[in-house]
mmCIF file of C-alpha atoms in Angstrom:
data_model
loop_
_atom_site.group_PDB
_atom_site.id
_atom_site.type_symbol
_atom_site.label_atom_id
_atom_site.label_comp_id
_atom_site.label_asym_id
_atom_site.label_seq_id
_atom_site.Cartn_x
_atom_site.Cartn_y
_atom_site.Cartn_z
ATOM 1 C CA MET A 1 74.533 132.437 96.132
ATOM 2 C CA LEU A 2 72.904 129.275 94.720
ATOM 3 C CA GLU A 3 75.613 128.890 92.130
ATOM 4 C CA LYS A 4 78.314 129.447 94.801
ATOM 5 C CA SER A 5 76.731 126.716 96.878
ATOM 6 C CA ARG A 6 76.575 124.308 93.948
ATOM 7 C CA GLN A 7 80.197 124.944 93.041
ATOM 8 C CA ALA A 8 81.300 124.580 96.688
ATOM 9 C CA ILE A 9 79.547 121.203 96.902
ATOM 10 C CA GLU A 10 81.338 120.049 93.755
ATOM 11 C CA ALA A 11 84.681 121.191 95.293
ATOM 12 C CA GLN A 12 83.747 119.357 98.546
ATOM 13 C CA ASN A 13 83.971 122.588 100.496
ATOM 14 C CA PHE A 14 80.849 121.883 102.462
ATOM 15 C CA SER A 15 81.096 124.681 104.994
ATOM 16 C CA ALA A 16 81.226 127.241 102.179
ATOM 17 C CA ALA A 17 78.359 125.453 100.513
ATOM 18 C CA ILE A 18 76.269 125.645 103.647
ATOM 19 C CA ASP A 19 77.026 129.321 104.143
ATOM 20 C CA ALA A 20 76.155 130.159 100.520
ATOM 21 C CA ALA A 21 72.951 128.136 100.711
ATOM 22 C CA GLN A 22 71.857 129.859 103.864
ATOM 23 C CA SER A 23 72.441 133.212 102.321
ATOM 24 C CA ALA A 24 70.483 132.155 99.208
ATOM 25 C CA ARG A 25 67.652 130.988 101.487
ATOM 26 C CA ARG A 26 67.393 134.447 103.091
ATOM 27 C CA LEU A 27 67.463 136.214 99.663
ATOM 28 C CA CYS A 28 65.150 133.983 97.601
ATOM 29 C CA ALA A 29 61.399 134.479 97.434
ATOM 30 C CA ASP A 30 61.090 130.740 96.712
ATOM 31 C CA PRO A 31 63.825 129.059 98.833
ATOM 32 C CA ALA A 32 63.314 125.552 97.658
ATOM 33 C CA HIS A 33 66.540 125.259 95.681
ATOM 34 C CA ALA A 34 68.471 126.895 98.600
ATOM 35 C CA LEU A 35 67.056 124.426 101.004
ATOM 36 C CA PHE A 36 67.934 121.484 98.730
ATOM 37 C CA TYR A 37 71.580 122.604 98.390
ATOM 38 C CA LEU A 38 71.780 123.329 102.124
ATOM 39 C CA ALA A 39 70.477 119.810 102.902
ATOM 40 C CA ASP A 40 72.860 118.245 100.364
ATOM 41 C CA ALA A 41 75.892 120.044 101.921
ATOM 42 C CA GLN A 42 74.780 119.108 105.420
ATOM 43 C CA MET A 43 74.406 115.457 104.424
ATOM 44 C CA LEU A 44 77.766 115.379 102.696
ATOM 45 C CA SER A 45 79.392 116.797 105.805
ATOM 46 C CA ARG A 46 77.599 114.101 107.794
ATOM 47 C CA GLN A 47 75.318 116.502 109.613
ATOM 48 C CA PHE A 48 72.359 114.136 109.249
ATOM 49 C CA ALA A 49 69.907 115.545 111.782
ATOM 50 C CA PRO A 50 70.175 119.159 110.414
ATOM 51 C CA ALA A 51 69.930 117.812 106.816
ATOM 52 C CA GLU A 52 66.710 115.921 107.654
ATOM 53 C CA GLN A 53 65.301 119.021 109.331
ATOM 54 C CA THR A 54 66.117 121.136 106.293
ATOM 55 C CA LEU A 55 64.429 118.607 103.979
ATOM 56 C CA ARG A 56 61.349 118.429 106.215
ATOM 57 C CA THR A 57 61.043 122.159 105.881
ATOM 58 C CA LEU A 58 61.303 121.927 102.096
ATOM 59 C CA LEU A 59 58.825 119.060 101.893
ATOM 60 C CA ALA A 60 56.331 120.893 104.069
ATOM 61 C CA SER A 61 55.624 123.192 101.179
ATOM 62 C CA GLU A 62 56.397 120.744 98.391
ATOM 63 C CA PRO A 63 55.447 117.213 99.598
ATOM 64 C CA ALA A 64 55.763 115.723 96.128
ATOM 65 C CA ASN A 65 59.293 117.094 95.482
ATOM 66 C CA ALA A 66 60.895 113.823 94.226
ATOM 67 C CA GLN A 67 64.432 115.196 94.379
ATOM 68 C CA ALA A 68 64.036 116.293 97.992
ATOM 69 C CA LEU A 69 62.399 112.900 98.880
ATOM 70 C CA ASP A 70 65.296 110.981 97.232
ATOM 71 C CA LEU A 71 67.773 113.102 99.199
ATOM 72 C CA LEU A 72 65.886 112.596 102.453
ATOM 73 C CA GLY A 73 65.985 108.770 101.789
ATOM 74 C CA GLN A 74 69.754 108.991 101.397
ATOM 75 C CA VAL A 75 70.069 110.977 104.662
ATOM 76 C CA GLN A 76 67.987 108.463 106.512
ATOM 77 C CA TYR A 77 69.987 105.530 105.076
ATOM 78 C CA LEU A 78 73.347 107.128 106.018
ATOM 79 C CA ASN A 79 71.924 107.764 109.481
ATOM 80 C CA ASN A 80 71.181 103.933 109.828
ATOM 81 C CA ASP A 81 67.411 104.480 109.549
ATOM 82 C CA ASP A 82 66.872 101.940 106.757
ATOM 83 C CA LYS A 83 63.162 101.347 107.427
ATOM 84 C CA ASP A 84 62.195 104.983 107.000
ATOM 85 C CA ALA A 85 64.676 105.348 104.054
ATOM 86 C CA GLU A 86 62.889 102.573 102.211
ATOM 87 C CA VAL A 87 59.545 104.277 102.636
ATOM 88 C CA THR A 88 60.921 107.627 101.559
ATOM 89 C CA PHE A 89 62.615 106.179 98.437
ATOM 90 C CA ARG A 90 59.278 104.616 97.566
ATOM 91 C CA LYS A 91 57.591 107.982 97.938
ATOM 92 C CA ALA A 92 60.207 109.483 95.578
ATOM 93 C CA ILE A 93 59.553 106.773 93.002
ATOM 94 C CA THR A 94 55.805 107.453 93.184
ATOM 95 C CA ALA A 95 56.342 111.138 92.800
ATOM 96 C CA ALA A 96 58.557 110.772 89.688
ATOM 97 C CA PRO A 97 58.100 107.288 88.170
ATOM 98 C CA ALA A 98 60.440 107.950 85.206
ATOM 99 C CA ASN A 99 63.320 109.137 87.385
ATOM 100 C CA PRO A 100 65.946 106.392 87.763
ATOM 101 C CA GLU A 101 67.804 107.949 90.739
ATOM 102 C CA PRO A 102 65.455 106.787 93.591
ATOM 103 C CA HIS A 103 65.557 103.267 92.126
ATOM 104 C CA TYR A 104 69.298 103.423 92.145
ATOM 105 C CA ASN A 105 69.564 104.682 95.715
ATOM 106 C CA LEU A 106 67.000 102.106 96.888
ATOM 107 C CA GLY A 107 68.991 99.394 95.175
ATOM 108 C CA ARG A 108 72.194 100.597 96.833
ATOM 109 C CA MET A 109 70.504 100.336 100.246
ATOM 110 C CA TYR A 110 69.140 96.854 99.458
ATOM 111 C CA TYR A 111 72.665 95.738 98.362
ATOM 112 C CA GLU A 112 74.326 96.972 101.562
ATOM 113 C CA ASP A 113 71.559 95.261 103.545
ATOM 114 C CA GLU A 114 72.405 92.031 101.633
ATOM 115 C CA ARG A 115 68.944 91.989 99.917
ATOM 116 C CA PHE A 116 70.713 91.121 96.637
ATOM 117 C CA GLN A 117 67.713 90.009 94.593
ATOM 118 C CA GLU A 118 65.657 93.090 95.420
ATOM 119 C CA ALA A 119 68.727 95.278 94.710
ATOM 120 C CA ALA A 120 69.303 93.687 91.303
ATOM 121 C CA ALA A 121 65.553 94.387 90.467
ATOM 122 C CA GLN A 122 66.012 98.023 91.234
ATOM 123 C CA PHE A 123 69.175 98.280 89.164
ATOM 124 C CA GLN A 124 67.463 96.575 86.266
ATOM 125 C CA THR A 125 64.706 99.130 86.508
ATOM 126 C CA VAL A 126 67.291 101.898 86.328
ATOM 127 C CA ILE A 127 68.773 100.456 83.184
ATOM 128 C CA ARG A 128 65.379 100.129 81.557
ATOM 129 C CA ARG A 129 64.848 103.813 82.225
ATOM 130 C CA ASP A 130 68.329 104.909 81.289
ATOM 131 C CA GLY A 131 70.576 102.545 79.297
ATOM 132 C CA GLY A 132 73.620 104.744 79.902
ATOM 133 C CA PHE A 133 73.383 104.667 83.658
ATOM 134 C CA TYR A 134 76.886 103.200 84.173
ATOM 135 C CA ARG A 135 76.657 103.075 88.030
ATOM 136 C CA ALA A 136 73.631 100.786 87.763
ATOM 137 C CA TYR A 137 75.555 98.267 85.618
ATOM 138 C CA ASP A 138 78.401 98.362 88.064
ATOM 139 C CA ASN A 139 76.192 97.726 90.992
ATOM 140 C CA LEU A 140 74.240 95.064 89.074
ATOM 141 C CA GLY A 141 77.614 93.320 88.643
ATOM 142 C CA LEU A 142 78.049 93.430 92.435
ATOM 143 C CA CYS A 143 74.560 91.876 92.935
ATOM 144 C CA ASP A 144 75.302 89.147 90.377
ATOM 145 C CA GLU A 145 78.653 88.366 92.017
ATOM 146 C CA ALA A 146 77.019 88.111 95.508
ATOM 147 C CA LEU A 147 74.424 85.805 94.035
ATOM 148 C CA GLY A 148 77.040 83.584 92.471
ATOM 149 C CA HIS A 149 76.199 84.573 88.840
ATOM 150 C CA ASP A 150 79.806 85.202 87.880
ATOM 151 C CA GLN A 151 79.382 85.312 84.182
ATOM 152 C CA LEU A 152 76.509 87.795 84.405
ATOM 153 C CA ALA A 153 78.620 89.846 86.887
ATOM 154 C CA LEU A 154 81.474 90.022 84.388
ATOM 155 C CA GLN A 155 79.100 91.114 81.593
ATOM 156 C CA HIS A 156 77.704 93.885 83.623
ATOM 157 C CA TYR A 157 81.166 95.048 84.900
ATOM 158 C CA LEU A 158 82.392 95.206 81.348
ATOM 159 C CA LYS A 159 79.349 97.144 80.231
ATOM 160 C CA ALA A 160 79.962 99.678 82.909
ATOM 161 C CA LEU A 161 83.679 99.921 81.861
ATOM 162 C CA ALA A 162 82.643 100.521 78.257
ATOM 163 C CA LEU A 163 80.335 103.354 79.414
ATOM 164 C CA VAL A 164 82.918 105.120 81.610
ATOM 165 C CA TYR A 165 86.162 104.450 79.651
ATOM 166 C CA LYS A 166 86.081 107.687 77.676
ATOM 167 C CA ASP A 167 82.988 109.541 78.770
ATOM 168 C CA HIS A 168 83.405 109.457 82.585
ATOM 169 C CA PRO A 169 87.221 109.466 83.293
ATOM 170 C CA GLU A 170 86.563 110.455 86.891
ATOM 171 C CA TYR A 171 84.646 107.187 87.725
ATOM 172 C CA ASP A 172 87.040 104.619 89.232
ATOM 173 C CA THR A 173 84.623 102.432 91.220
ATOM 174 C CA VAL A 174 83.931 99.841 88.544
ATOM 175 C CA TYR A 175 87.687 99.369 88.068
ATOM 176 C CA GLU A 176 87.955 98.646 91.830
ATOM 177 C CA ASP A 177 85.001 96.292 91.812
ATOM 178 C CA LEU A 178 86.263 94.346 88.816
ATOM 179 C CA ALA A 179 89.788 94.286 90.253
ATOM 180 C CA GLU A 180 88.398 92.621 93.388
ATOM 181 C CA PHE A 181 86.445 90.221 91.318
ATOM 182 C CA MET A 182 89.613 89.272 89.395
ATOM 183 C CA LEU A 183 91.498 88.808 92.665
ATOM 184 C CA LYS A 184 88.897 86.271 93.679
ATOM 185 C CA LYS A 185 89.356 84.455 90.310
ATOM 186 C CA GLY A 186 93.199 84.478 90.773
ATOM 187 C CA ASP A 187 93.802 86.694 87.720
ATOM 188 C CA ASN A 188 96.396 88.797 89.488
ATOM 189 C CA GLN A 189 97.762 90.618 86.495
ATOM 190 C CA ARG A 190 94.407 91.809 85.272
ATOM 191 C CA ALA A 191 93.485 92.716 88.833
ATOM 192 C CA PHE A 192 96.614 94.838 89.127
ATOM 193 C CA ASN A 193 95.941 96.522 85.775
ATOM 194 C CA LEU A 194 92.411 97.426 86.777
ATOM 195 C CA ALA A 195 93.554 98.715 90.233
ATOM 196 C CA ALA A 196 96.335 100.762 88.698
ATOM 197 C CA GLU A 197 93.936 102.324 86.234
ATOM 198 C CA ALA A 198 91.566 103.123 89.130
ATOM 199 C CA ALA A 199 94.512 104.795 90.943
ATOM 200 C CA THR A 200 95.230 106.864 87.841
ATOM 201 C CA ARG A 201 91.673 107.923 87.525
ATOM 202 C CA ASN A 202 91.347 108.784 91.224
ATOM 203 C CA PRO A 203 94.739 109.019 92.932
ATOM 204 C CA GLY A 204 92.989 110.211 96.144
ATOM 205 C CA ASN A 205 91.276 106.885 96.800
ATOM 206 C CA PRO A 206 93.401 104.622 99.031
ATOM 207 C CA ARG A 207 91.380 101.506 98.155
ATOM 208 C CA ASN A 208 92.784 101.648 94.617
ATOM 209 C CA PHE A 209 96.359 101.420 95.986
ATOM 210 C CA TYR A 210 95.409 98.697 98.430
ATOM 211 C CA LEU A 211 93.881 96.558 95.694
ATOM 212 C CA ALA A 212 96.981 96.961 93.510
ATOM 213 C CA GLY A 213 99.085 95.932 96.496
ATOM 214 C CA ARG A 214 96.936 92.826 97.032
ATOM 215 C CA ALA A 215 97.286 91.809 93.423
ATOM 216 C CA LEU A 216 101.053 92.254 93.487
ATOM 217 C CA ASP A 217 101.256 90.270 96.719
ATOM 218 C CA GLN A 218 99.225 87.437 95.301
ATOM 219 C CA ALA A 219 101.491 87.450 92.220
ATOM 220 C CA GLY A 220 104.560 87.078 94.481
ATOM 221 C CA HIS A 221 105.931 90.604 94.207
ATOM 222 C CA GLU A 222 106.171 91.420 97.927
ATOM 223 C CA GLN A 223 108.518 94.339 97.817
ATOM 224 C CA THR A 224 106.528 96.179 95.095
ATOM 225 C CA SER A 225 103.307 95.329 96.934
ATOM 226 C CA LEU A 226 104.632 96.993 100.054
ATOM 227 C CA HIS A 227 105.195 100.210 98.098
ATOM 228 C CA TRP A 228 101.474 100.338 97.056
ATOM 229 C CA LEU A 229 100.251 99.263 100.479
ATOM 230 C CA LYS A 230 102.315 101.891 102.283
ATOM 231 C CA ARG A 231 100.835 104.542 100.000
ATOM 232 C CA ALA A 232 97.311 103.349 100.802
ATOM 233 C CA ALA A 233 98.057 103.437 104.554
ATOM 234 C CA GLN A 234 99.574 106.976 104.307
ATOM 235 C CA MET A 235 96.565 108.266 102.414
ATOM 236 C CA ASP A 236 94.087 107.012 105.086
ATOM 237 C CA THR A 237 95.466 106.634 108.452
ATOM 238 C CA ALA A 238 92.301 104.994 109.660
ATOM 239 C CA PHE A 239 92.330 102.249 106.983
ATOM 240 C CA PRO A 240 93.180 98.927 108.718
ATOM 241 C CA GLU A 241 93.442 96.461 105.814
ATOM 242 C CA PRO A 242 96.804 97.652 104.339
ATOM 243 C CA HIS A 243 98.467 97.141 107.750
ATOM 244 C CA PHE A 244 97.169 93.517 107.974
ATOM 245 C CA LEU A 245 98.530 92.629 104.625
ATOM 246 C CA MET A 246 101.809 94.408 105.239
ATOM 247 C CA ALA A 247 102.177 92.380 108.464
ATOM 248 C CA ARG A 248 101.694 89.133 106.524
ATOM 249 C CA ILE A 249 104.301 90.176 103.947
ATOM 250 C CA TYR A 250 106.855 91.128 106.597
ATOM 251 C CA TRP A 251 106.358 87.747 108.293
ATOM 252 C CA ARG A 252 107.039 85.989 105.047
ATOM 253 C CA LEU A 253 110.137 88.219 104.500
ATOM 254 C CA GLY A 254 111.402 87.367 107.957
ATOM 255 C CA ASP A 255 111.098 90.868 109.379
ATOM 256 C CA GLU A 256 109.419 90.109 112.655
ATOM 257 C CA THR A 257 109.725 93.577 114.185
ATOM 258 C CA GLU A 258 107.884 95.242 111.272
ATOM 259 C CA ALA A 259 105.329 92.445 111.113
ATOM 260 C CA LYS A 260 104.351 92.861 114.752
ATOM 261 C CA ALA A 261 104.200 96.686 114.424
ATOM 262 C CA GLU A 262 101.947 96.433 111.419
ATOM 263 C CA MET A 263 99.675 93.862 113.057
ATOM 264 C CA ASN A 264 99.401 95.989 116.237
ATOM 265 C CA THR A 265 98.389 98.927 114.089
ATOM 266 C CA PHE A 266 95.860 96.805 112.273
ATOM 267 C CA HIS A 267 94.215 95.713 115.521
ATOM 268 C CA ALA A 268 94.163 99.250 116.922
ATOM 269 C CA LEU A 269 92.514 100.664 113.806
ATOM 270 C CA SER A 270 90.081 97.711 113.488
ATOM 271 C CA ASP A 271 88.895 98.302 117.061
ATOM 272 C CA LYS A 272 88.047 101.921 116.182
ATOM 273 C CA ALA A 273 86.544 101.302 112.762
ATOM 274 C CA PRO A 274 82.760 101.314 112.354
ATOM 275 C CA LYS A 275 81.370 97.832 111.928
ATOM 276 C CA VAL A 276 79.156 98.983 109.033
ATOM 277 C CA ARG A 277 80.555 101.536 106.602
ATOM 278 C CA ARG A 278 78.087 103.792 104.811
#
């Protein structure tokens, strides 16, 4: 049952993962692992209150369980409880000082809260503990970029690329982040190449197609850009940004009807979109 739950989580079949973990909890003399998988599946399916309750049950018998504390911090952060999340991540760090994961998750929270210096310090700690932690290099690049340290940002993005190029073909995020960085620098061809590689690695991520469309638009290839932007919009019907860019392109092409339709869609989706995405 535990293995079924783990495999279902990897397959993103969270209802099956929850069912298997609950079965394992009933069967196991020591249910800690089952409780952890149950909470993980609950969190990933955005059932934050049940996930926190499950983790509280686990931590009642194992208060120094660093993995459970780290997961509880993630649940609290995703549930917009940043103050408690920070305390919980700190507890996870104290429980397992050599574990880089709580530092990474605390750094992610600091970055999203625009505490860029503190976030960078956490990612640097991660790298000192694990020099192959490619996600930390990627996020350190984001911090450097936010702080205006563009050369350092590029170095850290490229380090992350080197780590994931062969060994982690599923990881597309650094390609997205560096593509956006190149768009800001006006290097449209390189931005497109990176976004297209990200789309190849993860064809289910609409942001990859959106970034490729932006790069093509900035390079003056409006019609080809529309192809990529339409794909992004079709993949995620709640994603506003492709519609805004398509509206601008249609205005430039002289198609007022399509431009107005896309702008109306953009405004409708923007009104429904959460102000903070987590």
